[in-house]
Short mmCIF file of C-alpha atoms in Angstrom, two decimals:
data_model
loop_
_atom_site.label_atom_id
_atom_site.label_comp_id
_atom_site.label_asym_id
_atom_site.label_seq_id
_atom_site.Cartn_x
_atom_site.Cartn_y
_atom_site.Cartn_z
CA LEU A 1 8.76 119.51 182.28
CA VAL A 2 10.66 122.65 183.12
CA ASN A 3 13.60 123.59 180.90
CA LEU A 4 16.06 126.44 180.83
CA LEU A 5 14.93 127.76 177.44
CA ALA A 6 11.38 128.33 178.69
CA ILE A 7 12.70 130.12 181.78
CA GLN A 8 14.92 132.38 179.67
CA VAL A 9 12.04 133.28 177.36
CA ALA A 10 9.87 134.15 180.37
CA MET A 11 12.62 136.35 181.79
CA GLU A 12 13.04 138.18 178.50
CA ALA A 13 9.30 138.78 178.34
CA ARG A 14 9.40 140.44 181.75
CA GLU A 15 11.97 143.00 180.62
CA SER A 16 10.12 146.05 179.37
CA ASP A 17 12.33 146.82 176.41
CA GLY A 18 14.28 143.60 175.98
CA HIS A 19 17.63 145.29 176.60
CA GLU A 20 20.14 145.24 179.40
CA GLU A 21 22.68 147.95 180.06
CA VAL A 22 26.18 146.59 179.58
CA ALA A 23 29.22 147.99 181.36
CA SER A 24 31.70 149.44 178.89
CA LYS A 25 35.39 148.74 179.09
CA GLY A 26 36.97 150.42 182.09
CA GLU A 27 33.74 150.76 184.08
CA THR A 28 33.13 148.83 187.26
CA THR A 29 29.99 147.10 188.46
CA ALA A 30 28.34 147.90 191.78
CA CYS A 31 30.00 146.13 194.67
CA ALA A 32 28.06 144.01 197.14
CA VAL A 33 28.71 146.34 200.04
CA GLY A 34 27.01 149.69 199.44
CA CYS A 35 24.60 148.50 196.74
CA PRO A 36 21.57 150.82 197.01
CA ALA A 37 19.13 148.31 195.48
CA ASP A 38 16.73 148.57 198.43
CA THR A 39 16.76 152.38 198.63
CA GLU A 40 15.27 155.24 196.66
CA MET A 41 18.71 155.79 195.12
CA ALA A 42 18.59 152.43 193.34
CA GLY A 43 19.83 152.84 189.78
CA ARG A 44 20.78 156.49 190.36
CA ALA A 45 23.67 156.37 192.81
CA ALA A 46 27.24 156.78 191.62
CA VAL A 47 28.00 153.15 192.45
CA CYS A 48 25.32 152.10 189.95
CA GLN A 49 27.30 153.43 187.00
CA GLY A 50 28.20 150.50 184.77
CA CYS A 51 26.10 147.94 186.65
CA PRO A 52 24.13 145.73 184.21
CA GLY A 53 21.16 145.80 186.62
CA ARG A 54 20.96 149.60 186.74
CA GLU A 55 18.06 149.96 184.32
CA LEU A 56 16.03 147.28 186.10
CA CYS A 57 16.60 148.92 189.50
CA SER A 58 15.62 152.32 188.08
CA ARG A 59 12.28 150.93 186.88
CA LEU A 60 11.51 149.21 190.18
CA VAL A 61 12.54 151.98 192.59
CA GLY A 62 9.71 152.83 194.96
CA GLN A 63 7.72 149.76 193.92
CA ALA A 64 7.04 146.69 196.02
CA ASP A 65 8.44 143.48 194.57
CA PRO A 66 5.39 141.61 193.22
CA ASP A 67 7.13 138.29 193.88
CA GLN A 68 7.79 138.94 197.56
CA PRO A 69 4.45 137.71 198.98
CA ALA A 70 4.82 134.37 197.18
CA ILE A 71 8.43 134.05 198.34
CA ASP A 72 7.42 134.77 201.94
CA ILE A 73 4.70 132.11 201.89
CA ARG A 74 7.06 129.43 200.60
CA MET A 75 9.99 130.37 202.84
CA LYS A 76 8.04 130.77 206.07
CA ALA A 77 7.14 127.09 205.81
CA CYS A 78 10.87 126.32 206.25
CA ARG A 79 11.84 126.45 209.92
CA ARG A 80 15.55 127.10 209.40
CA LYS A 81 17.21 128.77 206.42
CA VAL A 82 21.01 128.69 206.27
CA VAL A 83 23.41 129.83 203.54
CA VAL A 84 26.77 128.10 203.12
CA VAL A 85 29.34 130.56 201.80
CA SER A 86 33.05 130.84 201.10
CA GLY A 87 35.27 133.71 200.07
CA LYS A 88 36.96 131.72 197.30
CA GLY A 89 36.45 128.60 195.23
CA GLY A 90 38.09 125.25 195.77
CA VAL A 91 37.59 124.98 199.54
CA GLY A 92 34.93 122.26 199.30
CA LYS A 93 31.93 124.44 200.14
CA SER A 94 29.43 122.45 198.05
CA SER A 95 30.58 119.16 199.56
CA ILE A 96 30.22 120.65 203.03
CA ALA A 97 26.73 121.96 202.21
CA ALA A 98 25.58 118.62 200.78
CA ASN A 99 27.00 116.49 203.57
CA LEU A 100 25.71 118.88 206.21
CA ALA A 101 22.25 118.39 204.68
CA ILE A 102 22.71 114.60 204.71
CA ALA A 103 23.87 114.64 208.34
CA LEU A 104 20.82 116.69 209.36
CA ALA A 105 18.48 114.41 207.37
CA MET A 106 19.97 111.34 209.06
CA LYS A 107 18.76 112.82 212.36
CA GLY A 108 15.20 112.51 211.08
CA LEU A 109 14.83 116.12 209.95
CA LYS A 110 13.18 117.26 206.71
CA VAL A 111 15.89 118.95 204.65
CA GLY A 112 16.09 120.74 201.32
CA VAL A 113 19.08 122.05 199.35
CA CYS A 114 18.80 125.00 196.98
CA ASP A 115 21.79 125.28 194.63
CA LEU A 116 22.39 128.98 193.96
CA ASP A 117 25.56 128.43 191.94
CA ILE A 118 24.06 129.37 188.59
CA CYS A 119 27.22 129.10 186.52
CA GLY A 120 28.72 126.00 188.17
CA PRO A 121 25.98 123.85 189.73
CA SER A 122 27.27 120.68 191.41
CA MET A 123 24.42 119.58 193.68
CA PRO A 124 22.75 117.30 191.08
CA THR A 125 25.91 115.16 191.01
CA ILE A 126 26.72 115.30 194.73
CA LEU A 127 23.16 114.44 195.76
CA SER A 128 22.62 111.92 192.95
CA VAL A 129 19.67 113.53 191.16
CA CYS A 130 21.22 113.91 187.69
CA ASP A 131 18.79 111.43 186.17
CA GLN A 132 15.72 113.26 187.45
CA GLN A 133 13.77 116.08 185.80
CA VAL A 134 11.98 119.03 187.34
CA ILE A 135 8.23 118.83 186.74
CA ASN A 136 5.92 121.83 186.76
CA THR A 137 2.64 121.10 188.59
CA GLN A 138 -0.30 123.17 189.77
CA TYR A 139 1.53 123.58 193.08
CA GLY A 140 4.79 124.75 191.48
CA TRP A 141 8.04 123.09 190.50
CA THR A 142 8.45 119.73 192.18
CA PRO A 143 11.91 119.58 193.73
CA LEU A 144 14.07 116.57 192.94
CA LYS A 145 14.30 113.89 195.62
CA SER A 146 17.75 112.67 196.54
CA PRO A 147 18.22 108.97 197.37
CA HIS A 148 20.24 110.22 200.35
CA CYS A 149 17.60 110.46 203.07
CA GLY A 150 15.01 111.99 200.73
CA ILE A 151 16.59 115.46 200.64
CA LYS A 152 14.73 117.85 198.33
CA VAL A 153 16.95 119.49 195.71
CA MET A 154 16.56 122.37 193.27
CA SER A 155 19.37 123.37 190.93
CA ILE A 156 19.72 125.00 187.54
CA GLY A 157 21.85 121.99 186.64
CA SER A 158 18.64 119.97 186.54
CA LEU A 159 17.05 122.42 184.10
CA LEU A 160 19.76 122.05 181.46
CA ASP A 161 19.18 119.69 178.55
CA ASP A 162 22.93 119.11 178.31
CA GLY A 163 25.16 118.94 181.35
CA SER A 164 27.97 120.62 179.41
CA SER A 165 25.84 123.67 178.57
CA ALA A 166 27.11 127.00 179.88
CA VAL A 167 24.78 129.47 181.57
CA VAL A 168 25.94 132.94 180.50
CA TRP A 169 23.72 135.35 182.38
CA ARG A 170 24.25 138.79 183.89
CA GLY A 171 23.08 139.78 187.34
CA PRO A 172 19.38 140.55 186.71
CA ARG A 173 18.72 137.15 185.16
CA LYS A 174 20.56 135.36 187.94
CA THR A 175 18.42 137.24 190.44
CA GLU A 176 15.26 136.29 188.59
CA ILE A 177 15.99 132.55 188.51
CA ILE A 178 16.93 132.56 192.21
CA LYS A 179 13.63 134.22 193.05
CA ARG A 180 11.88 131.55 191.02
CA PHE A 181 13.69 128.84 192.97
CA LEU A 182 12.24 130.39 196.13
CA LYS A 183 8.70 131.22 195.04
CA ASP A 184 7.94 128.60 192.39
CA THR A 185 9.45 125.49 194.00
CA PHE A 186 7.03 123.44 196.08
CA TRP A 187 9.37 122.98 199.04
CA GLY A 188 6.61 122.16 201.51
CA ARG A 189 7.37 122.19 205.22
CA LEU A 190 11.06 121.73 205.96
CA ASP A 191 13.15 121.76 209.11
CA TYR A 192 16.18 123.04 207.18
CA LEU A 193 16.65 124.66 203.80
CA ILE A 194 20.37 124.83 202.98
CA PHE A 195 21.49 127.30 200.31
CA ASP A 196 24.72 126.44 198.50
CA THR A 197 26.16 129.65 197.08
CA PRO A 198 28.97 130.30 194.58
CA PRO A 199 32.32 131.61 195.84
CA GLY A 200 32.68 135.27 196.67
CA THR A 201 30.15 138.02 197.32
CA SER A 202 28.16 138.65 194.16
CA ASP A 203 24.70 138.74 192.59
CA GLU A 204 23.58 135.36 193.93
CA HIS A 205 24.35 136.35 197.51
CA LEU A 206 22.61 139.71 197.19
CA ALA A 207 19.58 138.06 195.59
CA VAL A 208 18.98 135.45 198.29
CA VAL A 209 19.66 137.83 201.18
CA GLY A 210 17.26 140.39 199.72
CA ALA A 211 14.55 137.85 198.96
CA LEU A 212 14.69 136.38 202.47
CA LYS A 213 14.68 139.70 204.29
CA SER A 214 11.12 139.35 205.58
CA ALA A 215 11.18 135.54 205.77
CA ARG A 216 14.18 135.70 208.14
CA LEU A 217 17.40 134.08 207.05
CA ASP A 218 18.88 132.36 210.11
CA GLY A 219 22.46 133.00 209.11
CA ALA A 220 25.56 131.84 207.28
CA VAL A 221 28.08 129.03 207.69
CA VAL A 222 31.44 130.24 206.37
CA VAL A 223 33.75 127.57 204.94
CA GLY A 224 37.51 128.01 204.66
CA SER A 225 40.70 125.98 204.51
CA PRO A 226 43.86 126.24 206.62
CA GLN A 227 46.04 128.18 204.13
CA LEU A 228 46.73 131.83 204.92
CA LEU A 229 45.41 133.01 201.55
CA ALA A 230 42.12 131.21 202.16
CA LEU A 231 41.82 132.80 205.60
CA ASP A 232 42.07 136.28 204.08
CA THR A 233 39.04 135.57 201.92
CA VAL A 234 37.16 134.13 204.90
CA ARG A 235 37.59 137.47 206.65
CA LYS A 236 36.18 139.25 203.59
CA GLU A 237 33.18 136.92 203.57
CA MET A 238 32.57 137.63 207.25
CA THR A 239 32.72 141.36 206.53
CA PHE A 240 30.19 140.94 203.73
CA CYS A 241 27.82 139.06 206.04
CA ARG A 242 28.13 141.69 208.74
CA LYS A 243 27.43 144.59 206.37
CA MET A 244 24.47 142.77 204.80
CA GLY A 245 22.98 142.04 208.22
CA VAL A 246 23.49 138.27 207.98
CA LYS A 247 24.52 136.53 211.19
CA VAL A 248 27.61 134.32 210.91
CA LEU A 249 26.52 131.14 212.68
CA GLY A 250 30.00 129.65 212.65
CA LEU A 251 33.14 128.73 210.75
CA VAL A 252 34.17 125.43 209.20
CA GLU A 253 37.76 124.48 208.43
CA ASN A 254 37.70 122.05 205.52
CA MET A 255 40.76 120.09 204.36
CA SER A 256 41.99 120.15 207.93
CA GLY A 257 44.57 117.42 207.50
CA PHE A 258 44.50 114.13 205.59
CA ALA A 259 42.62 111.14 206.99
CA CYS A 260 44.34 107.84 206.24
CA PRO A 261 41.72 105.46 204.77
CA CYS A 262 43.40 102.52 206.52
CA CYS A 263 43.95 103.68 210.10
CA GLU A 264 41.97 106.99 210.16
CA GLU A 265 44.98 108.85 211.54
CA VAL A 266 44.80 112.52 210.49
CA THR A 267 48.03 114.13 209.25
CA ALA A 268 48.33 117.91 208.78
CA LEU A 269 49.03 118.90 205.17
CA PHE A 270 48.88 122.66 205.68
CA ASP A 271 49.41 124.95 208.63
CA SER A 272 46.55 123.88 210.88
CA GLY A 273 44.54 125.88 213.38
CA GLY A 274 44.14 128.98 211.22
CA VAL A 275 40.34 128.94 211.25
CA GLN A 276 40.44 128.10 214.97
CA ARG A 277 42.50 131.25 215.63
CA LEU A 278 40.15 133.29 213.44
CA SER A 279 37.22 131.89 215.42
CA GLU A 280 38.80 133.01 218.67
CA GLU A 281 39.71 136.45 217.30
CA SER A 282 36.21 137.14 216.00
CA ASN A 283 34.33 135.38 218.81
CA ILE A 284 32.48 133.24 216.26
CA PRO A 285 31.99 129.49 216.93
CA LEU A 286 34.12 126.94 215.13
CA LEU A 287 31.48 124.45 214.01
CA GLY A 288 33.86 121.80 212.74
CA THR A 289 37.20 120.79 211.25
CA ILE A 290 36.79 118.35 208.36
CA PRO A 291 39.81 116.31 207.17
CA ILE A 292 40.45 115.34 203.56
CA ASP A 293 39.08 111.85 202.90
CA THR A 294 39.60 110.37 199.44
CA ARG A 295 36.49 108.24 199.93
CA LEU A 296 34.32 111.35 200.06
CA CYS A 297 34.97 112.17 196.40
CA SER A 298 34.54 108.52 195.40
CA CYS A 299 31.19 108.29 197.16
CA GLU A 300 29.88 111.47 195.52
CA GLU A 301 30.90 110.30 192.05
CA GLU A 302 29.46 106.81 192.59
CA GLY A 303 26.08 108.07 193.84
CA THR A 304 26.53 107.11 197.49
CA ASN A 305 27.48 109.17 200.52
CA LEU A 306 30.30 108.95 203.05
CA LEU A 307 28.07 109.11 206.11
CA SER A 308 26.22 105.93 205.13
CA THR A 309 29.03 103.90 203.58
CA HIS A 310 31.80 104.85 206.03
CA PRO A 311 29.96 106.10 209.13
CA ASP A 312 32.95 105.63 211.45
CA SER A 313 35.50 107.41 209.27
CA SER A 314 37.15 110.55 210.62
CA ALA A 315 35.46 112.77 208.04
CA ALA A 316 32.00 111.27 208.63
CA VAL A 317 32.32 111.72 212.39
CA ALA A 318 33.41 115.34 211.84
CA LEU A 319 30.47 116.03 209.50
CA LYS A 320 27.99 114.61 212.03
CA SER A 321 29.58 116.79 214.69
CA LEU A 322 29.19 119.79 212.37
CA ALA A 323 25.44 119.14 212.11
CA ASP A 324 25.16 118.76 215.89
CA ASN A 325 27.06 122.00 216.50
CA LEU A 326 24.94 123.92 213.98
CA GLU A 327 21.76 122.76 215.68
CA ALA A 328 23.16 123.77 219.06
CA VAL A 329 23.97 127.27 217.79
CA LEU A 330 20.51 127.72 216.27
CA ASP A 331 18.71 126.39 219.32
#
């Protein structure tokens, strides 16, 4: 069995001197945009001052990543690789990622979900794999198998002995575990590998984009909600994607009204149409508008899924349409 303690020990063994450089009070860490990690200035540029990964970058500058060939082999067996991102938390990004995966799997496609939210993993609960354990075999880590259409799942939440344990890691260790998810997990051949990322534009995003550079990341689905404040962060996420060379496949407006569980009528709770206007301004497709459905949360907590138990509900129909629109954009 694979456990978090063994992974942490292995990571510590790979650090040459067992120390990480810690930013002192008042210093700032390197921002996502402008990070020179892939250049000869890695660890030496002014933006690197105070970054906890500076020492690691300095040691690796000019060297090929020894893990990259293994990552490329695993990832090139996955036909489509899509990251689901959001500029802020609380917009339902993980639920969108999980239900998008279920909708694709219900079309007969082979789908996997890689949970990159290291500090707040939720995929084990949403995809009902909490009672399963990751097993290390001669072929690599065996991903967990969701009862929802057989979706393959890998998450740090499944490596914790206690679900209430906190993962307190700086950037370099987050990067290392994400690379292990890519190179050590026996994903096999998949039609879609969906990456659920944490909110914002931080280490996890940089790690997966960098690792998939040669394996070709198809793009990002950006999730937002109708409120003006949420739209501002969606714009920032789109800017991040553009500067990192990641194609924005489309936008999703979650919480787009409230779906009555009795009559399915959708009532606007916030100013609606904000993501639609942003889509038109930026000339990026609007992949879907998903209403709030109280049954969605109930299904996830009970180990079922909305698309199977309430296939004709407004939210389920919208999620199926989201999957159809994503396929159309990619094809």
